[in-house]
Short mmCIF file of C-alpha atoms and ligand atoms in Angstrom, two decimals:
data_model
loop_
_atom_site.label_atom_id
_atom_site.label_comp_id
_atom_site.label_asym_id
_atom_site.label_seq_id
_atom_site.Cartn_x
_atom_site.Cartn_y
_atom_site.Cartn_z
CA MET A 1276 134.89 94.47 110.84
CA ASP A 1277 135.83 95.18 107.55
CA THR A 1278 133.37 95.62 104.89
CA ARG A 1279 134.23 91.74 103.41
CA GLU A 1280 133.03 90.63 107.20
CA ILE A 1281 130.55 92.62 107.76
CA ILE A 1282 129.14 91.48 104.13
CA SER A 1283 129.85 87.44 105.47
CA ASP A 1284 128.31 88.22 108.65
CA ILE A 1285 124.58 88.82 107.08
CA ARG A 1286 124.83 86.20 104.46
CA GLU A 1287 125.02 84.43 107.12
CA ASN A 1288 122.25 85.65 109.88
CA ASP A 1289 120.11 85.66 106.17
CA LYS A 1290 120.63 82.68 105.37
CA ASN A 1291 117.04 81.79 106.91
CA LEU A 1292 115.14 85.01 106.78
CA ASN A 1293 116.94 85.11 102.82
CA SER A 1294 116.26 88.89 103.33
CA PHE A 1295 118.85 89.62 100.59
CA ILE A 1296 118.73 88.47 97.16
CA ILE A 1297 122.27 89.87 95.92
CA LEU A 1298 124.92 90.70 98.43
CA ASP A 1299 127.47 92.98 97.68
CA THR A 1300 131.14 90.74 97.67
CA GLU A 1301 132.88 92.19 95.41
CA GLY A 1302 132.30 95.71 96.53
CA LEU A 1303 131.11 97.58 92.87
CA ALA A 1304 128.56 99.54 95.17
CA GLY A 1305 131.46 101.13 97.01
CA LYS A 1306 132.34 102.84 93.87
CA ASN A 1307 132.08 106.98 93.88
CA ARG A 1308 131.68 106.90 98.15
CA ALA A 1309 132.22 109.25 100.52
CA SER A 1310 134.20 108.32 102.98
CA GLY A 1311 133.06 110.04 105.05
CA GLY A 1312 129.54 112.08 106.39
CA VAL A 1313 125.82 111.78 107.81
CA LEU A 1314 125.51 108.23 106.96
CA ALA A 1315 128.73 106.78 108.05
CA GLY A 1316 129.51 103.29 109.42
CA ARG A 1317 125.96 102.84 108.71
CA ARG A 1318 124.70 99.09 106.44
CA ILE A 1319 122.07 100.50 104.11
CA ALA A 1320 119.83 98.03 102.23
CA VAL A 1321 119.23 98.67 99.25
CA LYS A 1322 115.17 97.49 97.44
CA SER A 1323 116.34 95.78 94.48
CA ASN A 1324 113.95 97.67 91.88
CA MET A 1325 116.66 100.99 92.65
CA CYS A 1326 119.73 100.88 90.55
CA VAL A 1327 123.07 100.26 92.38
CA GLU A 1328 125.30 100.94 89.60
CA GLY A 1329 126.73 97.52 88.69
CA LEU A 1330 124.62 95.47 90.16
CA PRO A 1331 121.69 93.65 88.87
CA ALA A 1332 118.67 95.29 89.62
CA THR A 1333 115.87 92.42 88.78
CA CYS A 1334 113.15 93.22 90.82
CA ALA A 1335 112.41 89.99 91.91
CA SER A 1336 111.55 88.52 88.35
CA LYS A 1337 113.71 86.04 86.69
CA THR A 1338 113.04 88.72 83.03
CA LEU A 1339 115.54 90.67 84.89
CA GLU A 1340 117.64 88.19 86.22
CA ASN A 1341 121.02 89.41 84.26
CA TYR A 1342 120.13 92.91 83.90
CA ILE A 1343 123.26 94.40 85.64
CA ALA A 1344 122.02 98.80 86.18
CA PRO A 1345 123.99 100.44 84.54
CA TYR A 1346 124.27 104.24 86.66
CA ASP A 1347 123.18 104.98 90.63
CA ALA A 1348 119.75 106.08 91.68
CA ALA A 1349 119.90 109.17 92.80
CA VAL A 1350 118.29 107.91 96.14
CA VAL A 1351 121.44 105.68 96.06
CA GLU A 1352 123.76 108.23 94.03
CA ALA A 1353 123.22 110.61 97.99
CA VAL A 1354 123.89 107.03 99.76
CA LYS A 1355 127.17 106.69 98.50
CA ARG A 1356 127.39 110.76 98.76
CA ASN A 1357 126.71 110.97 102.45
CA GLY A 1358 129.47 107.86 103.14
CA GLY A 1359 126.69 104.89 103.61
CA LEU A 1360 127.49 101.38 103.26
CA ILE A 1361 125.34 99.99 100.99
CA VAL A 1362 125.97 96.22 101.53
CA GLY A 1363 123.33 94.61 99.15
CA LEU A 1364 119.78 95.03 97.17
CA ALA A 1365 116.84 93.64 99.50
CA ASN A 1366 113.98 90.64 98.85
CA MET A 1367 111.44 91.77 97.35
CA ASP A 1368 107.82 90.95 95.89
CA GLU A 1369 108.39 90.64 91.95
CA PHE A 1370 107.98 94.09 90.21
CA ALA A 1371 106.85 94.93 93.59
CA CYS A 1372 103.12 93.85 92.86
CA GLY A 1373 101.98 92.36 96.49
CA ALA A 1374 101.42 92.75 99.69
CA SER A 1375 103.60 89.62 101.51
CA GLY A 1376 107.35 89.28 99.74
CA GLU A 1377 106.14 85.35 98.17
CA THR A 1378 106.36 86.84 94.65
CA SER A 1379 110.07 87.29 94.15
CA TYR A 1380 110.93 85.16 92.04
CA PHE A 1381 114.13 84.44 94.29
CA GLY A 1382 111.39 83.03 97.48
CA PRO A 1383 109.66 84.73 99.63
CA THR A 1384 111.48 86.60 103.98
CA GLN A 1385 110.55 86.06 106.17
CA ASN A 1386 109.81 88.02 109.18
CA PRO A 1387 112.01 88.01 111.61
CA ARG A 1388 109.96 88.55 114.45
CA ALA A 1389 107.38 85.84 113.37
CA PRO A 1390 109.37 83.20 111.60
CA GLY A 1391 107.07 81.18 109.47
CA PHE A 1392 104.91 84.38 109.00
CA ILE A 1393 105.06 86.87 106.13
CA PRO A 1394 107.61 90.66 106.52
CA GLY A 1395 105.24 91.80 104.83
CA GLY A 1396 105.07 93.45 100.76
CA SER A 1397 106.46 94.65 98.41
CA SER A 1398 109.73 95.63 100.35
CA SER A 1399 109.43 93.25 102.09
CA GLY A 1400 113.68 92.68 102.96
CA SER A 1401 114.25 95.88 103.46
CA ALA A 1402 111.49 95.83 106.54
CA ALA A 1403 113.76 92.12 107.13
CA ALA A 1404 117.06 93.25 107.40
CA VAL A 1405 115.62 95.86 109.58
CA SER A 1406 113.92 94.48 111.90
CA ALA A 1407 116.78 91.26 111.89
CA GLY A 1408 119.56 94.09 112.47
CA LEU A 1409 121.35 92.50 109.72
CA VAL A 1410 121.42 96.60 108.64
CA ASP A 1411 120.69 99.52 110.14
CA ILE A 1412 118.69 101.71 108.00
CA ALA A 1413 116.43 100.28 104.25
CA LEU A 1414 115.48 102.11 101.18
CA GLY A 1415 112.16 100.84 100.30
CA SER A 1416 109.59 102.08 97.39
CA ASP A 1417 105.44 102.14 98.53
CA THR A 1418 103.42 103.19 95.65
CA GLY A 1419 100.01 101.53 97.83
CA GLY A 1420 101.81 100.43 100.94
CA SER A 1421 105.39 98.35 100.56
CA ILE A 1422 107.19 100.15 103.09
CA ARG A 1423 104.42 100.94 105.88
CA ASN A 1424 102.93 97.66 105.54
CA PRO A 1425 106.31 95.20 105.97
CA ALA A 1426 107.41 97.75 108.35
CA SER A 1427 104.53 97.53 110.24
CA HIS A 1428 104.64 93.24 110.32
CA CYS A 1429 108.40 93.26 111.19
CA GLY A 1430 108.07 95.70 113.86
CA VAL A 1431 110.48 99.14 112.98
CA ALA A 1432 109.71 102.55 111.62
CA GLY A 1433 108.56 103.45 107.56
CA PHE A 1434 108.10 105.94 105.91
CA LYS A 1435 106.71 106.82 102.62
CA PRO A 1436 107.45 110.59 101.36
CA THR A 1437 105.02 112.83 100.10
CA TYR A 1438 104.90 112.00 96.02
CA GLY A 1439 107.29 114.41 94.80
CA LEU A 1440 109.43 115.19 97.75
CA VAL A 1441 112.73 112.05 97.01
CA SER A 1442 113.59 111.31 93.47
CA ARG A 1443 112.37 108.66 91.96
CA TYR A 1444 115.08 109.12 89.23
CA GLY A 1445 116.62 105.09 88.67
CA LEU A 1446 114.23 103.40 90.49
CA ILE A 1447 112.05 101.36 88.05
CA ASP A 1448 108.34 102.38 88.67
CA MET A 1449 105.56 100.29 89.31
CA ALA A 1450 102.69 102.82 88.55
CA MET A 1451 104.35 105.80 88.13
CA SER A 1452 101.73 108.27 89.03
CA LEU A 1453 101.64 106.39 93.09
CA ASP A 1454 105.86 104.89 93.59
CA GLN A 1455 107.70 106.92 96.36
CA ILE A 1456 110.55 106.06 97.61
CA GLY A 1457 110.64 106.20 101.15
CA PRO A 1458 113.21 104.69 104.10
CA LEU A 1459 112.79 102.25 107.07
CA ALA A 1460 113.85 101.90 110.17
CA LYS A 1461 114.10 100.91 113.85
CA ASP A 1462 114.63 104.39 115.49
CA VAL A 1463 112.62 107.44 114.35
CA ARG A 1464 115.36 109.17 114.77
CA ASP A 1465 117.33 107.56 111.31
CA VAL A 1466 114.55 107.26 109.39
CA ALA A 1467 114.38 111.86 109.63
CA LEU A 1468 118.49 111.01 108.92
CA MET A 1469 117.96 109.21 105.21
CA MET A 1470 115.52 111.66 104.98
CA ASP A 1471 117.54 114.07 104.96
CA VAL A 1472 119.60 112.35 102.95
CA ILE A 1473 117.85 111.29 99.74
CA ALA A 1474 115.16 114.18 99.98
CA GLY A 1475 115.10 116.75 97.66
CA HIS A 1476 114.89 118.48 94.39
CA ASP A 1477 115.81 116.72 91.23
CA HIS A 1478 115.52 117.96 87.56
CA ARG A 1479 115.86 114.53 86.24
CA ASP A 1480 113.10 113.31 87.71
CA GLY A 1481 109.51 114.73 85.85
CA VAL A 1482 107.41 115.01 88.64
CA SER A 1483 109.17 116.50 91.59
CA LEU A 1484 108.84 118.52 94.07
CA PRO A 1485 110.94 121.92 93.96
CA VAL A 1486 111.66 121.36 97.24
CA GLY A 1487 115.56 122.10 98.79
CA LYS A 1488 117.72 120.83 100.97
CA GLN A 1489 117.59 123.97 103.70
CA ASP A 1490 114.12 122.76 104.49
CA CYS A 1491 114.61 118.69 103.84
CA GLN A 1492 116.55 118.82 107.97
CA PHE A 1493 114.36 116.52 109.20
CA SER A 1494 116.81 115.58 112.05
CA LYS A 1495 117.79 118.47 113.00
CA ASN A 1496 114.18 119.48 112.94
CA LEU A 1497 112.55 116.90 114.76
CA ASN A 1498 110.45 117.72 117.12
CA PRO A 1499 108.62 114.69 119.44
CA GLU A 1500 106.10 116.97 121.77
CA LEU A 1501 103.45 115.30 121.59
CA LYS A 1502 101.31 118.23 124.05
CA GLY A 1503 98.28 120.71 122.16
CA ARG A 1504 99.08 118.38 118.74
CA ARG A 1505 95.62 117.02 116.81
CA LEU A 1506 95.91 114.10 115.70
CA GLY A 1507 91.97 112.34 113.27
CA TYR A 1508 90.96 109.55 113.54
CA ALA A 1509 88.20 108.12 111.68
CA GLN A 1510 85.28 106.24 112.87
CA GLU A 1511 85.77 103.91 109.88
CA PHE A 1512 88.62 102.50 110.50
CA ASP A 1513 86.88 100.39 113.57
CA ARG A 1514 84.65 98.98 111.22
CA LEU A 1515 87.66 98.15 108.39
CA ILE A 1516 89.55 97.13 111.27
CA ALA A 1517 89.75 92.59 110.68
CA ASP A 1518 91.70 91.71 113.75
CA GLY A 1519 89.91 92.40 117.49
CA GLY A 1520 93.36 92.57 118.51
CA ILE A 1521 95.29 94.97 116.24
CA ARG A 1522 91.78 96.63 117.15
CA LYS A 1523 92.46 97.05 120.46
CA THR A 1524 96.48 97.64 120.22
CA ILE A 1525 95.25 101.18 117.45
CA HIS A 1526 92.44 102.08 120.34
CA ASN A 1527 95.51 101.47 123.43
CA ALA A 1528 97.58 103.71 120.80
CA VAL A 1529 95.65 106.89 120.76
CA ASP A 1530 94.60 106.43 124.88
CA ASN A 1531 98.66 106.79 124.72
CA LEU A 1532 98.40 109.67 123.00
CA SER A 1533 96.46 110.97 124.85
CA SER A 1534 97.41 111.28 127.81
CA ALA A 1535 100.92 113.07 126.43
CA GLY A 1536 99.04 115.66 125.52
CA ALA A 1537 97.47 115.37 122.04
CA GLU A 1538 93.90 115.68 121.32
CA ILE A 1539 91.61 113.41 119.44
CA VAL A 1540 89.52 114.58 117.12
CA ASP A 1541 87.00 112.31 114.80
CA ILE A 1542 87.10 113.15 111.72
CA SER A 1543 85.70 111.03 109.10
CA LEU A 1544 85.63 109.18 105.85
CA PRO A 1545 83.20 107.99 104.65
CA ASN A 1546 84.26 107.00 101.00
CA LEU A 1547 87.74 104.74 102.94
CA GLU A 1548 86.08 101.87 101.43
CA LYS A 1549 86.32 103.02 98.07
CA SER A 1550 90.50 103.74 97.30
CA LEU A 1551 91.42 99.07 97.40
CA PRO A 1552 88.99 99.06 93.74
CA THR A 1553 90.07 103.07 92.74
CA TYR A 1554 93.88 101.77 93.44
CA TYR A 1555 93.50 98.80 91.76
CA LEU A 1556 92.10 99.89 88.34
CA ASN A 1557 94.73 102.40 88.28
CA VAL A 1558 97.97 100.37 89.03
CA TYR A 1559 96.44 97.94 86.33
CA VAL A 1560 96.85 100.60 83.74
CA GLU A 1561 99.74 102.47 84.31
CA PHE A 1562 101.19 99.30 85.77
CA TYR A 1563 100.94 97.61 82.76
CA SER A 1564 101.69 100.60 80.61
CA ALA A 1565 104.99 100.72 82.82
CA THR A 1566 105.68 96.99 82.00
CA ARG A 1567 105.83 97.93 78.42
CA LYS A 1568 109.42 97.84 78.09
CA PHE A 1569 110.11 95.02 78.86
CA ASP A 1570 109.40 93.29 75.61
CA GLY A 1571 112.93 91.01 75.51
CA ARG A 1572 115.13 93.51 73.17
CA ARG A 1573 116.84 95.81 75.76
CA TYR A 1574 115.74 94.77 79.05
CA GLY A 1575 115.93 91.32 80.18
CA LEU A 1576 113.39 88.89 78.31
CA ARG A 1577 109.73 89.33 77.22
CA ILE A 1578 108.39 89.50 80.97
CA GLU A 1579 104.87 87.74 80.42
CA ASP A 1580 107.33 84.51 78.92
CA ALA A 1581 108.94 85.00 82.30
CA CYS A 1582 106.81 86.92 84.81
CA GLY A 1583 104.98 85.39 87.92
CA GLU A 1584 100.99 84.89 88.27
CA GLU A 1585 100.19 87.74 89.59
CA VAL A 1586 102.36 90.37 87.92
CA LEU A 1587 100.71 88.36 84.83
CA ARG A 1588 97.10 89.57 86.06
CA ARG A 1589 98.10 93.70 86.37
CA ILE A 1590 99.40 92.42 82.49
CA LEU A 1591 96.63 91.92 80.92
CA LEU A 1592 93.17 93.59 82.70
CA GLY A 1593 96.09 96.68 82.58
CA SER A 1594 95.50 95.95 78.67
CA TYR A 1595 92.44 94.88 78.82
CA ILE A 1596 91.20 98.34 80.53
CA SER A 1597 93.59 100.25 78.39
CA GLN A 1598 91.71 99.31 75.08
CA LYS A 1599 89.99 102.02 73.55
CA GLU A 1600 86.60 101.00 74.27
CA TYR A 1601 86.35 100.66 77.77
CA SER A 1602 89.15 102.97 78.60
CA GLY A 1603 85.89 105.77 79.38
CA ARG A 1604 83.86 102.49 81.44
CA TYR A 1605 87.02 102.11 84.12
CA TYR A 1606 89.85 103.95 83.71
CA ARG A 1607 88.48 107.58 83.73
CA LYS A 1608 85.82 105.98 86.10
CA ALA A 1609 89.03 105.22 88.36
CA LEU A 1610 90.34 109.02 88.03
CA GLN A 1611 87.75 110.16 88.84
CA ALA A 1612 86.92 108.10 92.24
CA ARG A 1613 91.07 109.13 92.71
CA SER A 1614 90.23 113.42 93.44
CA VAL A 1615 86.80 112.00 95.25
CA ILE A 1616 89.12 110.09 97.82
CA ARG A 1617 92.11 112.85 97.54
CA ASN A 1618 89.52 115.56 98.31
CA GLU A 1619 88.27 113.40 101.36
CA LEU A 1620 91.09 113.17 102.59
CA SER A 1621 92.20 116.73 102.70
CA PHE A 1622 88.80 118.16 104.17
CA ALA A 1623 88.96 115.14 106.69
CA MET A 1624 92.46 117.12 106.75
CA LYS A 1625 91.74 121.14 107.42
CA ASP A 1626 91.18 120.55 111.64
CA VAL A 1627 94.01 118.74 112.57
CA ASP A 1628 97.45 118.02 112.26
CA VAL A 1629 98.01 114.88 110.47
CA ILE A 1630 94.99 111.06 110.86
CA ILE A 1631 95.90 108.28 113.45
CA GLY A 1632 94.77 104.84 112.67
CA PRO A 1633 95.85 101.57 112.16
CA THR A 1634 98.27 100.31 109.18
CA VAL A 1635 97.20 96.69 108.53
CA PRO A 1636 93.22 95.59 109.30
CA LYS A 1637 95.00 92.24 109.85
CA LEU A 1638 97.96 90.65 110.95
CA PRO A 1639 100.44 88.54 108.38
CA HIS A 1640 99.69 85.05 106.98
CA LYS A 1641 101.26 82.67 106.98
CA ILE A 1642 103.97 81.84 104.69
CA GLY A 1643 102.79 79.42 101.93
CA THR A 1644 99.43 79.51 102.69
CA ARG A 1645 97.19 79.70 99.02
CA ILE A 1646 95.06 82.91 98.30
CA ASP A 1647 92.67 81.66 95.37
CA ASP A 1648 91.40 85.20 95.31
CA PRO A 1649 93.21 87.82 94.82
CA MET A 1650 91.28 90.95 96.75
CA VAL A 1651 92.60 88.51 100.34
CA MET A 1652 95.89 89.65 99.03
CA TYR A 1653 94.86 94.45 98.24
CA ALA A 1654 92.75 94.03 101.55
CA TYR A 1655 96.20 94.28 103.03
CA ASP A 1656 96.39 97.55 101.44
CA ILE A 1657 93.00 99.68 102.59
CA PHE A 1658 94.30 101.89 104.97
CA THR A 1659 97.29 102.63 102.74
CA THR A 1660 95.97 102.59 99.69
CA PRO A 1661 94.54 106.17 99.60
CA VAL A 1662 97.74 107.62 101.04
CA ASN A 1663 99.25 106.60 97.38
CA LEU A 1664 96.01 108.47 96.05
CA ALA A 1665 96.49 111.40 96.96
CA GLY A 1666 99.76 111.82 97.19
CA LEU A 1667 100.50 112.25 100.82
CA PRO A 1668 103.63 111.50 102.93
CA ALA A 1669 102.23 108.83 105.42
CA GLY A 1670 104.39 106.63 108.29
CA SER A 1671 104.41 103.13 110.48
CA VAL A 1672 105.81 103.02 114.08
CA PRO A 1673 105.64 99.63 116.01
CA ALA A 1674 102.45 100.52 118.04
CA GLY A 1675 102.65 96.79 120.45
CA THR A 1676 102.57 93.35 119.50
CA VAL A 1677 99.57 90.15 118.78
CA ASP A 1678 100.11 86.66 119.72
CA GLY A 1679 103.58 87.67 120.14
CA ILE A 1680 103.22 89.51 116.08
CA PRO A 1681 104.17 93.36 115.31
CA THR A 1682 101.52 95.46 114.21
CA GLY A 1683 101.55 99.68 113.24
CA LEU A 1684 100.09 103.01 114.61
CA GLN A 1685 100.12 104.90 110.96
CA VAL A 1686 100.50 108.77 111.07
CA ILE A 1687 98.91 110.32 107.36
CA GLY A 1688 100.16 114.10 107.48
CA LYS A 1689 99.26 116.88 105.13
CA PRO A 1690 100.71 117.38 101.04
CA LEU A 1691 104.53 118.39 101.76
CA GLY A 1692 103.86 117.79 106.09
CA ASP A 1693 106.51 115.02 106.20
CA GLN A 1694 108.64 116.73 109.55
CA THR A 1695 105.21 116.77 111.31
CA VAL A 1696 104.62 113.19 110.41
CA LEU A 1697 107.56 112.14 111.83
CA ASP A 1698 107.30 114.20 115.01
CA VAL A 1699 104.04 112.28 115.56
CA MET A 1700 106.27 108.72 115.17
CA HIS A 1701 109.23 110.18 116.72
CA GLY A 1702 107.01 111.40 119.65
CA PHE A 1703 105.02 108.19 119.83
CA GLN A 1704 107.57 105.77 119.52
CA LEU A 1705 109.64 107.68 122.65
CA LEU A 1706 106.81 107.41 124.79
CA GLY A 1707 107.86 103.46 124.92
N1 LIG B 2879 100.01 96.15 97.80
C1 LIG B 2879 100.16 96.76 97.66
C2 LIG B 2879 99.90 95.68 95.33
O1 LIG B 2879 99.50 95.33 95.43
C3 LIG B 2879 100.99 97.30 97.13
C4 LIG B 2879 102.87 97.26 96.21
C5 LIG B 2879 103.87 98.44 96.80
O2 LIG B 2879 102.84 99.03 97.51
N2 LIG B 2879 104.18 98.71 95.74
O3 LIG B 2879 99.88 97.18 94.55
#
């Protein structure tokens, strides 16, 4: 099949899914693509908050509906340099604010594994396109769970690297101290392969870590051996998992890892619950600041005039909290709470290689379910947000299904312990 046929095939199969906002029918993403490389022949989806030169970078918002990216994001350059075929830009929650994929201006995405249910978000289209087999690998972004949450609901693997390991140059930020780009694929080996391509230092991202390309050979070093690995499981997980089926699936996963020779270590994360308010307070303030450039002059429309309800809520709350007289009361507290959570995680990991546990606390809801209380939506993020607050690497790997709906096992690593997380995910996936 040539590129044109591949894309028209995807268009046909995406009709009921809506996992793409833009398909590259004109071949614009082909500019600067190498003819060979480790991604040659692989179909790649890119989340709509990353710049692909010549294509609209919409962030799934009316605000940027007609904004054309003037350059390639660092990760997009890397994909092209390695011969990957970028087929289009994936659907997502508006400006990555959400956990369901329903806040997109371009309509919700279906869950290919559970029709009628949300695929999770905010990298909803990236996970759905992989799950439906429309692409081999997708890029998503994860600020508080947006790669791992949809990976879990759609039955694919998704990985959020250590903060600063993958360049954010050309990513339209949501909350820059938390945002991280990462891959989704069915097989952890493909996740690792994409990490080889996108990880490593980039001087154009101010928080990029000084990690050389030679230290980013994740796929080559992938080691599925589970024997002797020390895996921490927090007692708090059991209380906070809101669904009995998910609890059972995660317990099964833990048992399987233990039978394969891993040592399960009890750990405790007493402040786990505080990660939600801590995360959202940080996000409101950073997101408000990130959106000030969308004032209608340079990029698209004025965001407050064009955005949906959830984005507006965050802008309003962010502006309120940012006002001088409130800053000490909310934001500074949130920063303090953030270091408590970071310290707690680093203490809990002293004695183990990784933490294992659930990715999501509850099953996805039906598309279109009326949710009046934002806390109900935010509740999906309880197990994923602490990881971003601490800047750690973590992935979700399929662990089984509950009533036919997939759910994932989350593996959380130490700073720059990305290889170990991928190893455990791979080892677990091979158990079948
Ligand atoms: N669901 C979380 C939020 O809405 C996470 C979003 C993300 O990771 N981009 O903020």
